[in-house]
Tab-separated table of C-alpha atoms in Angstrom:
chain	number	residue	atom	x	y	z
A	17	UNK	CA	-46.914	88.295	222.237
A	18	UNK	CA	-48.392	87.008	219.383
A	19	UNK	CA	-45.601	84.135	218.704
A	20	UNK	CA	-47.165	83.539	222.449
A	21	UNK	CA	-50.702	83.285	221.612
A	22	UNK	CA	-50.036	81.388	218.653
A	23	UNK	CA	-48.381	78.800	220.664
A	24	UNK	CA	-50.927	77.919	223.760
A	25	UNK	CA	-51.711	74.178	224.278
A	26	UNK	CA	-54.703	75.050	225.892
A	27	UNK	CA	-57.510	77.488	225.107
A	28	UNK	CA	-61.346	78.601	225.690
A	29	UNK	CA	-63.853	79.375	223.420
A	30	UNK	CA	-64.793	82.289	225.448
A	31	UNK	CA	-67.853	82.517	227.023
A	32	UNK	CA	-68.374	81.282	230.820
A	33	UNK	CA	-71.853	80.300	232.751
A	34	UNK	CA	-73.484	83.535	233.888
A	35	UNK	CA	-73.609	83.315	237.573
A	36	UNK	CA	-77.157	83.973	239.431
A	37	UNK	CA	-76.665	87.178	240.386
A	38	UNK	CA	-76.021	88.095	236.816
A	39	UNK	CA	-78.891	86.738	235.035
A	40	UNK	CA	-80.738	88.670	237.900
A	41	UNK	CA	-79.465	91.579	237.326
A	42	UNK	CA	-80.484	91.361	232.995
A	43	UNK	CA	-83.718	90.217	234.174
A	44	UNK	CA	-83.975	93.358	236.722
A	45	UNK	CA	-82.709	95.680	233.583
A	46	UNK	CA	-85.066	94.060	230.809
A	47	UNK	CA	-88.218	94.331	233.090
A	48	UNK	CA	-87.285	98.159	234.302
A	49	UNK	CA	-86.485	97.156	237.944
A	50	UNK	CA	-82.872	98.332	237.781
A	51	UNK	CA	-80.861	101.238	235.561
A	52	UNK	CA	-78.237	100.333	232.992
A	53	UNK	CA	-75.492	101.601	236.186
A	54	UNK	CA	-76.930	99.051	238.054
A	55	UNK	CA	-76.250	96.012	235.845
A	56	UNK	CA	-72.843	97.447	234.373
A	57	UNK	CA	-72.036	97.393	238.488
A	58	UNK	CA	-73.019	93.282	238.171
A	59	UNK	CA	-71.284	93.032	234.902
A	60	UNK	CA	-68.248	94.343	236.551
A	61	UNK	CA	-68.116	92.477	239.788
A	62	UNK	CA	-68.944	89.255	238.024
A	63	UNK	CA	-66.256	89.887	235.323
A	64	UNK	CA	-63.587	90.309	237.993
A	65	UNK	CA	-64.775	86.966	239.487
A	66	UNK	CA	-64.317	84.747	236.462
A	67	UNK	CA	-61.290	86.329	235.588
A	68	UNK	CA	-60.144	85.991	239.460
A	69	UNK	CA	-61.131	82.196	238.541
A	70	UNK	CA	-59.685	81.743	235.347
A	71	UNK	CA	-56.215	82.459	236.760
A	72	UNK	CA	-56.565	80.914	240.018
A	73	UNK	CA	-56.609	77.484	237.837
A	74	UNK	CA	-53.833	77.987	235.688
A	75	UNK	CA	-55.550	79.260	232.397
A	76	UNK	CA	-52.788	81.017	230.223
A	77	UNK	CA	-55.681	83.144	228.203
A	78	UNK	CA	-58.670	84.517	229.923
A	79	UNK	CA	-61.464	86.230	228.685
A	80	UNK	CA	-65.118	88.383	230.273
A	81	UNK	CA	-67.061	85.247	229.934
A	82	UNK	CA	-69.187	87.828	227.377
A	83	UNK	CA	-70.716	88.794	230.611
A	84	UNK	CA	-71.829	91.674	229.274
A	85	UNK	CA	-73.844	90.215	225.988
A	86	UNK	CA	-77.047	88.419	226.348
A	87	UNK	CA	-75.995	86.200	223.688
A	88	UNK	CA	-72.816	86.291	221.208
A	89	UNK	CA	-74.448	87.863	218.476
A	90	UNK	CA	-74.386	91.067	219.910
A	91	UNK	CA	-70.861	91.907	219.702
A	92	UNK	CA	-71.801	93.130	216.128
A	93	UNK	CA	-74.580	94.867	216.894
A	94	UNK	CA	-73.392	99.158	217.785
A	95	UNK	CA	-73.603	99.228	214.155
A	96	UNK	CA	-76.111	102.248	212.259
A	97	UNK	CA	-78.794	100.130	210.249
A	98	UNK	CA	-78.488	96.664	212.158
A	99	UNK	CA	-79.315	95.496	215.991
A	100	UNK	CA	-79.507	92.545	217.354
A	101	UNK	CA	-79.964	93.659	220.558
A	102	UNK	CA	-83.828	94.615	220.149
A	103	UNK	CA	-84.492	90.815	219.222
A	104	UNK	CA	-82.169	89.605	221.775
A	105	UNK	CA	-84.219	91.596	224.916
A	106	UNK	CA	-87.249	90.080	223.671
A	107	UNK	CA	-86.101	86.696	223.419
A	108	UNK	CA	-84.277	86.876	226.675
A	109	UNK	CA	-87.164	88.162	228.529
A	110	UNK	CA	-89.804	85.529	227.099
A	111	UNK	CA	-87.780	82.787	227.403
A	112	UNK	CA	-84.600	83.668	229.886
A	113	UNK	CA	-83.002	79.860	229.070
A	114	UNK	CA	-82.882	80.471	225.447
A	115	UNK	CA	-85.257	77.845	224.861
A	116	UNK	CA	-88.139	77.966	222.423
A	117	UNK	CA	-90.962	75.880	222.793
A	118	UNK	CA	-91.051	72.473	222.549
A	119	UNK	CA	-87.086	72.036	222.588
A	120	UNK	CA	-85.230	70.434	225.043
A	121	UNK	CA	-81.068	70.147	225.419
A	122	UNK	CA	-79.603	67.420	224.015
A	123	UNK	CA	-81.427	67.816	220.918
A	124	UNK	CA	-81.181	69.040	217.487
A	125	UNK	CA	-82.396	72.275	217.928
A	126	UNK	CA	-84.021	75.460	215.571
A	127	UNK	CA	-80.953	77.024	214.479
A	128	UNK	CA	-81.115	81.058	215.336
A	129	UNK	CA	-80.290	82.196	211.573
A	130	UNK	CA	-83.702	80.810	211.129
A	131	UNK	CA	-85.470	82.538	214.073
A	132	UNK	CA	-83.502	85.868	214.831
A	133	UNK	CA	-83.145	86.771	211.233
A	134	UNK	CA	-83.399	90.789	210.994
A	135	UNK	CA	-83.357	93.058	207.732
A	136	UNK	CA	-80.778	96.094	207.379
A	137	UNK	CA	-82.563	99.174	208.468
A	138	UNK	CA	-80.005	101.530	206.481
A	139	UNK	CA	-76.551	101.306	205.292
A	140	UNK	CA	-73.936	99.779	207.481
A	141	UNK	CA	-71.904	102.138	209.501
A	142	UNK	CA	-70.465	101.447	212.907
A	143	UNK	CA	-71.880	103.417	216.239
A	144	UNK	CA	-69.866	102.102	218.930
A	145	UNK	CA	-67.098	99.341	219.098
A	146	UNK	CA	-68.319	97.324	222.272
A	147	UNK	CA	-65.917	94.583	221.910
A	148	UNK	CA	-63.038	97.059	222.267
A	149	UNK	CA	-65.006	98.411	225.372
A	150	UNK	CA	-65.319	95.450	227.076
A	151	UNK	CA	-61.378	94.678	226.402
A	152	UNK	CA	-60.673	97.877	227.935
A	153	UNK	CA	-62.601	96.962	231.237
A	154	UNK	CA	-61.068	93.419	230.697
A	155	UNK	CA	-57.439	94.568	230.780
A	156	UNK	CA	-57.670	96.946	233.820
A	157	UNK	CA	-58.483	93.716	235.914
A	158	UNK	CA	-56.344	90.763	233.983
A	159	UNK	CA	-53.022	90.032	235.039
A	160	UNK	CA	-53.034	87.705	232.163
A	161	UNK	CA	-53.423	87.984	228.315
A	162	UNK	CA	-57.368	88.524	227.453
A	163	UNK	CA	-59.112	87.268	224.277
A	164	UNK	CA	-61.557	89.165	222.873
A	165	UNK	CA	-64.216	87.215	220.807
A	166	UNK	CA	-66.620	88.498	217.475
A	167	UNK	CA	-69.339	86.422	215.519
A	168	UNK	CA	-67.890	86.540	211.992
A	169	UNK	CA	-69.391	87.909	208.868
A	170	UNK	CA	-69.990	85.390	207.250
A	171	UNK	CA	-72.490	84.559	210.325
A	172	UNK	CA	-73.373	88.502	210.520
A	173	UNK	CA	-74.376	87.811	206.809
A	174	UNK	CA	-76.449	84.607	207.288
A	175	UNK	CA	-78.584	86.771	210.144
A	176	UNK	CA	-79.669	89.007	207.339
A	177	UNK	CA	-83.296	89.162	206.244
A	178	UNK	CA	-81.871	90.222	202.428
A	179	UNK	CA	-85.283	90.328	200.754
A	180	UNK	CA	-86.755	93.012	203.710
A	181	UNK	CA	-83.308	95.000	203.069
A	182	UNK	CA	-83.886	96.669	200.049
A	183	UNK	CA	-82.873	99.683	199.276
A	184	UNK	CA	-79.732	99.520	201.760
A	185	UNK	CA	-79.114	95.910	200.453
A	186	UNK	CA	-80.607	94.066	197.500
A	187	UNK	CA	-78.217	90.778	197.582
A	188	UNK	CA	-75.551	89.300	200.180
A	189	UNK	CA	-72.202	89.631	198.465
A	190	UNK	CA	-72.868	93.780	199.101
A	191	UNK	CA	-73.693	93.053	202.960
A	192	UNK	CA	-70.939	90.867	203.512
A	193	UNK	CA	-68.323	93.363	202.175
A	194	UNK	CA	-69.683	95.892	204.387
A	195	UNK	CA	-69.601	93.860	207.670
A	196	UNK	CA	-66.152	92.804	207.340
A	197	UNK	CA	-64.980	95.957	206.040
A	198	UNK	CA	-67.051	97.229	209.460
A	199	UNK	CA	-65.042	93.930	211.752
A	200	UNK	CA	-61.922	94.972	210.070
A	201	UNK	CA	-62.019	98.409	211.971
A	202	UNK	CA	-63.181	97.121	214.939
A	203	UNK	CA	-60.295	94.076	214.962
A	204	UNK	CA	-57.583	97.343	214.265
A	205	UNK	CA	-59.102	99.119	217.094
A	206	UNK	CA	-59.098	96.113	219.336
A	207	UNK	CA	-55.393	94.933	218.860
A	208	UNK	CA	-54.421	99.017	218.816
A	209	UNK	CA	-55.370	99.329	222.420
A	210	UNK	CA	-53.076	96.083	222.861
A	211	UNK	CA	-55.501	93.215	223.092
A	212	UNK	CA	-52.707	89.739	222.183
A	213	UNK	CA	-55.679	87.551	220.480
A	214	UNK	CA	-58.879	87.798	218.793
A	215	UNK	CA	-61.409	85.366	217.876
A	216	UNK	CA	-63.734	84.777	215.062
A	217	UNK	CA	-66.829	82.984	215.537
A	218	UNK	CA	-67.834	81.229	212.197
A	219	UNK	CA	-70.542	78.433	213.136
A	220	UNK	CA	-72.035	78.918	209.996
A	221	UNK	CA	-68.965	77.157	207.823
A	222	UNK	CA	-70.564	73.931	209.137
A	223	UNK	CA	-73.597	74.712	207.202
A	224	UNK	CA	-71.571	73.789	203.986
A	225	UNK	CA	-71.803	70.294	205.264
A	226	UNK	CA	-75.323	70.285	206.985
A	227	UNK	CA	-77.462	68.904	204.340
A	228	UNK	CA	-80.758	70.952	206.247
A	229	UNK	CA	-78.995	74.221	206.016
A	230	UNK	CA	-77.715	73.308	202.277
A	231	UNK	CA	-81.262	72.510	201.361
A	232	UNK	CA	-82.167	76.215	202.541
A	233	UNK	CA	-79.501	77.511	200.011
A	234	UNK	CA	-80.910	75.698	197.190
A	235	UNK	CA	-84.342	76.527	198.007
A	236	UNK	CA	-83.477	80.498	197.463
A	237	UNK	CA	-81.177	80.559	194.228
A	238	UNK	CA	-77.851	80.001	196.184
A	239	UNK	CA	-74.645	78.346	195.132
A	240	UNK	CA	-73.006	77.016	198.110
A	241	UNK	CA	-69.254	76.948	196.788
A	242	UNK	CA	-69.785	80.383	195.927
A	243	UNK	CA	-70.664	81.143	199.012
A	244	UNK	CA	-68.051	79.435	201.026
A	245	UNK	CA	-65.699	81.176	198.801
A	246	UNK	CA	-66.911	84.547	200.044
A	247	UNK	CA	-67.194	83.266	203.003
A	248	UNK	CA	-63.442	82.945	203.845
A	249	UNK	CA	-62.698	85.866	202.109
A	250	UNK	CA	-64.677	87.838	204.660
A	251	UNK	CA	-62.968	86.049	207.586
A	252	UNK	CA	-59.700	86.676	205.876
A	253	UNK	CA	-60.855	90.681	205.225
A	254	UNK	CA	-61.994	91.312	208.610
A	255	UNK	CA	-58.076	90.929	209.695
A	256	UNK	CA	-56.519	91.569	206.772
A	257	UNK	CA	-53.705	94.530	207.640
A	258	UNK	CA	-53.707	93.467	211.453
A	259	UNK	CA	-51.940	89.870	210.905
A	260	UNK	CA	-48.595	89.714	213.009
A	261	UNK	CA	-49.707	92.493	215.445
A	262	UNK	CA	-51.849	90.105	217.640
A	263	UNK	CA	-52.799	86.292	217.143
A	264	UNK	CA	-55.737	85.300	215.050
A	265	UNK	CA	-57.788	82.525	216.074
A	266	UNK	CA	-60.961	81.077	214.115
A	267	UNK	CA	-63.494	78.700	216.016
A	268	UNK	CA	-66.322	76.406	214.246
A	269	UNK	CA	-69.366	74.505	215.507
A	270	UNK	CA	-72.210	73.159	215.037
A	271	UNK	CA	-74.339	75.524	217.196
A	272	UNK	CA	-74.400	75.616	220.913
A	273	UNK	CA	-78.113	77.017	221.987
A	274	UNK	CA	-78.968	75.748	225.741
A	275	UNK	CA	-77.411	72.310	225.352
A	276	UNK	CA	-78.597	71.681	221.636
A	277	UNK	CA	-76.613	71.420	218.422
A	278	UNK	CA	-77.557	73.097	215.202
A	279	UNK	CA	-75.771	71.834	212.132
A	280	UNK	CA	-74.169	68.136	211.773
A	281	UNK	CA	-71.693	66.843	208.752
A	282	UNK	CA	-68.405	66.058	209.096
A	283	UNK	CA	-64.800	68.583	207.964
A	284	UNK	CA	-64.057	66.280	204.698
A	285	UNK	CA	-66.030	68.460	202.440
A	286	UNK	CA	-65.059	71.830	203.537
A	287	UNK	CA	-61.278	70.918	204.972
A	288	UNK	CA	-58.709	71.269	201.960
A	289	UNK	CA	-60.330	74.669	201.016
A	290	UNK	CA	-60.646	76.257	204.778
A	291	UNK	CA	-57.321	74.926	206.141
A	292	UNK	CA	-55.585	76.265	202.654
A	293	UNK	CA	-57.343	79.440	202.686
A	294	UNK	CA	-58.075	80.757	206.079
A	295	UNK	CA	-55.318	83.174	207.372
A	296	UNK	CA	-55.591	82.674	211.121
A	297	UNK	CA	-52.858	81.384	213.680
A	298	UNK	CA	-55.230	79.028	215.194
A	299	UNK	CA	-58.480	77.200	214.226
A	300	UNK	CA	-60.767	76.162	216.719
A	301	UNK	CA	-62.664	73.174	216.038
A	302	UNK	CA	-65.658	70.961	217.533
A	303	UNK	CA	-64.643	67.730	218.018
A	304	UNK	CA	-66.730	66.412	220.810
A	305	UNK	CA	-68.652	63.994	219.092
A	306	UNK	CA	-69.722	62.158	216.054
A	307	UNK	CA	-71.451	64.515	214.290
A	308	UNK	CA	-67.457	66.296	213.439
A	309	UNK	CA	-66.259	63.205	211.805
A	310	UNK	CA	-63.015	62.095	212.138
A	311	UNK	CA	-59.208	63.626	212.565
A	312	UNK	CA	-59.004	62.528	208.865
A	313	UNK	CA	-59.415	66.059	207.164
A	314	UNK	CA	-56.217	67.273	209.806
A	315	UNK	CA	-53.929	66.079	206.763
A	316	UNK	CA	-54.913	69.068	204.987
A	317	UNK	CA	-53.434	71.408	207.433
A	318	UNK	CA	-50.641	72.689	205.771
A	319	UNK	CA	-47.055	72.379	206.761
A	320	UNK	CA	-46.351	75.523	209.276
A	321	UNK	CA	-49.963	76.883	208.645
A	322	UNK	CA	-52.559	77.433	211.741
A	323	UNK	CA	-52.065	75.379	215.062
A	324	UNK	CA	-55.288	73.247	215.379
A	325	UNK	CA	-56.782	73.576	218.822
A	326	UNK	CA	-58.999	70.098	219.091
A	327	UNK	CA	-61.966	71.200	220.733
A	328	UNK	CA	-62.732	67.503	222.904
A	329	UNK	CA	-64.214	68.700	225.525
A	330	UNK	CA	-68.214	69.377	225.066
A	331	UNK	CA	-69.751	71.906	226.735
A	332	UNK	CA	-72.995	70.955	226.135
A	333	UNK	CA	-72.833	68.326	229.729
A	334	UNK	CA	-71.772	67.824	232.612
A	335	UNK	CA	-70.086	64.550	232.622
A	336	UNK	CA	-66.841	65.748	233.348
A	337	UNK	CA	-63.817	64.151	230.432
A	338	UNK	CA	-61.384	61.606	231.667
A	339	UNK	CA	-58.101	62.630	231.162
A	340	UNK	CA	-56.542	59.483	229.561
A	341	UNK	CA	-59.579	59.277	227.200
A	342	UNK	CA	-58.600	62.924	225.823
A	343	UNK	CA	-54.738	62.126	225.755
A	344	UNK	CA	-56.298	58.553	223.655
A	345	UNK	CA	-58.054	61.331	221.284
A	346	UNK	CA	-55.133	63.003	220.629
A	347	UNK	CA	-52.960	60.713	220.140
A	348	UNK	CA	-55.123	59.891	217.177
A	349	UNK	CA	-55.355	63.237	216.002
A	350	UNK	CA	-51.284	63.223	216.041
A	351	UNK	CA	-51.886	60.092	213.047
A	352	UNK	CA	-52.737	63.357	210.597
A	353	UNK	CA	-51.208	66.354	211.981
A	354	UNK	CA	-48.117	66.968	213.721
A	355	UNK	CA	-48.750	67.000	217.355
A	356	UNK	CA	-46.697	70.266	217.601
A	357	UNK	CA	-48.663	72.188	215.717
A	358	UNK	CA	-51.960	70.701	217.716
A	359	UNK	CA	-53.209	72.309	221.256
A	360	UNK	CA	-57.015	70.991	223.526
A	361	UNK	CA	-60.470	73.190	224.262
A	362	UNK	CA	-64.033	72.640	224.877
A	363	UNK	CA	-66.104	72.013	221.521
A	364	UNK	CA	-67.574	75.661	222.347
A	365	UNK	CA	-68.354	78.407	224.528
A	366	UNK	CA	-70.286	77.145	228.015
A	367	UNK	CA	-72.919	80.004	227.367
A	368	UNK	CA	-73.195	81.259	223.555
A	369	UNK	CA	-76.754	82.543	225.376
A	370	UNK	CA	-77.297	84.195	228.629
A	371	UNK	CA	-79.210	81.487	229.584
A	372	UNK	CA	-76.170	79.005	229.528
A	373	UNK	CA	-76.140	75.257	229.029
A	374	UNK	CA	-77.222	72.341	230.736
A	375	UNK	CA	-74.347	71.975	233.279
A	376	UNK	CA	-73.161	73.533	236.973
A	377	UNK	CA	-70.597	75.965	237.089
A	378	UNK	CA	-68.578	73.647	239.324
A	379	UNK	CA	-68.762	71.006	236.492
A	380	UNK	CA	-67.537	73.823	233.702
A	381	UNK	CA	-64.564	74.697	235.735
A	382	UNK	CA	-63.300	70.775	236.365
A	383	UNK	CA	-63.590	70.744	232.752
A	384	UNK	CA	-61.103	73.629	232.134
A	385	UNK	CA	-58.943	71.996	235.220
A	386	UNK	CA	-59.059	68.629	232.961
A	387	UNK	CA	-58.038	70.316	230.079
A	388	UNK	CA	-54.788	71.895	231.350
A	389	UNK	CA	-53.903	68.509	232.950
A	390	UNK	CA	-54.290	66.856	229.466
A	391	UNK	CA	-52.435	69.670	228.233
A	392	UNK	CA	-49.756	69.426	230.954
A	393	UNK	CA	-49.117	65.235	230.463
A	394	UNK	CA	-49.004	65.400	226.698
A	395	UNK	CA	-46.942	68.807	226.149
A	396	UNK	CA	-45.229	69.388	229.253
């Protein structure tokens, strides 16, 4: 199975636009109108519709659509002495499209590590894992493979109000050991109740190029290198003992927040070290548009390392690809990296928020019908 998952031409980053009836229903919950039963019963029903969808058009990997997270941050949140989920109900409920004010999609936009930072409350311990709960719910109702997706620790990390954390946490190497020594159960548990492929989240390696979000470092003590350095080794950690039982996929971006981007800066400074050092089966990479650069950095892929899914397809609008443009795309990718060892996505997940991003659901699934077609005329 893994040998499987390793070798898709086509994948998703995960999550899917809520429908309606959804949203309702976490609106209905946040505001005390309905119990917790009530929207588990809408989480359900629209889980088995997307994945009903998903398969009706051919897609080889399927996931929930993180219908049950208001945004993707909480799938590390069950955890003793950090929540995201407090933050998240508040945002939601003032602001249900995940914007804040005075933004607008299409735009650089504030960048959550900013806003939603929280401090430790205690040390790290894990309560519940929910992402092996919603596999389990997942599985009953997939006839095909499921994904399961986490936000990373290095991301987990970057959330972290460090100065308000003290005693439980007095600097971020300490905090980041924890989390991914916390992921790493959660990843065992996951693949032990036979889940084929997980997913790392890891937006914030694009920080390393973003010269807003290195200015931050600078401005409290922080070396950068160093930090990327740890940074990887968390990733690694979090599946470190688990490799071969399941694939191991990796995705980066440069935010995805109602339609607005976060982070620019092309691969070319952070390629030869990630590609050399990550130990995944597959990274998952924005590539929708020029703020990723070009395929240069692809030549540091090494021989019979990760498959490289080319994430070409942006979620962030509606204008749906044409298919010979994205086979053009490729074919220029294939001028630094083997072609074999290359497979097609959208830059990012159509919803990272409940709120979703600024395109119909009919739009999202043409996009995901264009992609296999690509997929289809340039792999067989």
């Amino acid at each position: 199975m893994n040998a499987q998952m390793q070798d898709l031409r086509v994948d998703h980053v995960g999550s899917l636009l809520r429908p309606q009836s959804l949203i309702d229903a976490f609106l209905g919950c946040g505001r005390g109108e309905i119990d917790e039963d009530a929207l588990a019963a809408a989480q359900d029903a629209a889980i088995r519709d997307a994945v009903a969808k998903q398969e009706s058009i051919g897609l080889p990997v399927v996931s929930d659509g993180e219908y049950r997270r208001l945004n993707w941050q909480v799938s590390f949140s069950e955890v003793e002495g950090w929540d995201q989920w407090e933050g998240s109900w508040r945002a939601f409920l003032a602001s249900p499209d995940n914007l804040m004010e005075g933004e607008q999609p299409g735009t650089r936009g504030a960048d959550a590590v900013e806003h939603f930072k929280a401090p430790a409350t205690g040390k790290l311990a894990l309560k519940c894992n929910a992402p092996l709960e919603e596999f389990r719910f997942l599985k009953e109702v997939a006839a095909t493979p499921a994904k399961v997706m986490l936000m990373g620790p290095d991301r987990v990390s970057q959330m972290c109000d460090l100065e308000s954390s003290a005693p439980w946490y007095t600097g971020r190497q300490a905090f980041l050991d924890d989390v991914a020594a916390i992921q790493n159960r959660m990843v065992g548990e996951i693949v032990g109740a036979g889940c084929p492929y997980v997913q790392l989240d890891e937006p914030s390696y694009t920080g390393y190029v973003d010269r807003a979000t290195l200015e931050r470092m600078a401005a409290r003590g922080e070396d950068p290198v160093r930090n990327l350095r740890s940074a990887v080794e968390a990733s690694n950690a979090a599946i470190e003992g688990h490799r071969g039982k399941a694939c191991f996929g990796l995705h980066i971006c440069r935010g995805n927040r109602a339609s607005m981007w976060h982070r620019e800066g092309a691969y070319d400074g952070i390629a030869e070290f990630l590609f050399a050092n990550l130990k995944f089966d597959r990274l998952l990479l924005e590539y929708d548009t020029e703020r990723a650069g070009g395929f240069e950095p692809l030549r540091f892929v090494p021989k019979g390392g990760p498959v490289v899914v080319l994430g070409l397809i942006t979620t962030k609008t509606g204008a749906v690809e044409k298919a010979d443009d994205l086979i053009a795309r490729i074919e220029e990718a294939g001028r630094f990296i083997d072609l074999d060892r290359v497979a097609i996505s959208p830059q990012c997940g159509f919803a990272s928020g409940i709120g979703g991003n600024a395109l119909s659901e009919d739009e999202q699934w043409r996009k995901l019908e264009t992609m296999i077609e690509v997929a289809d005329r340039v792999w067989g």
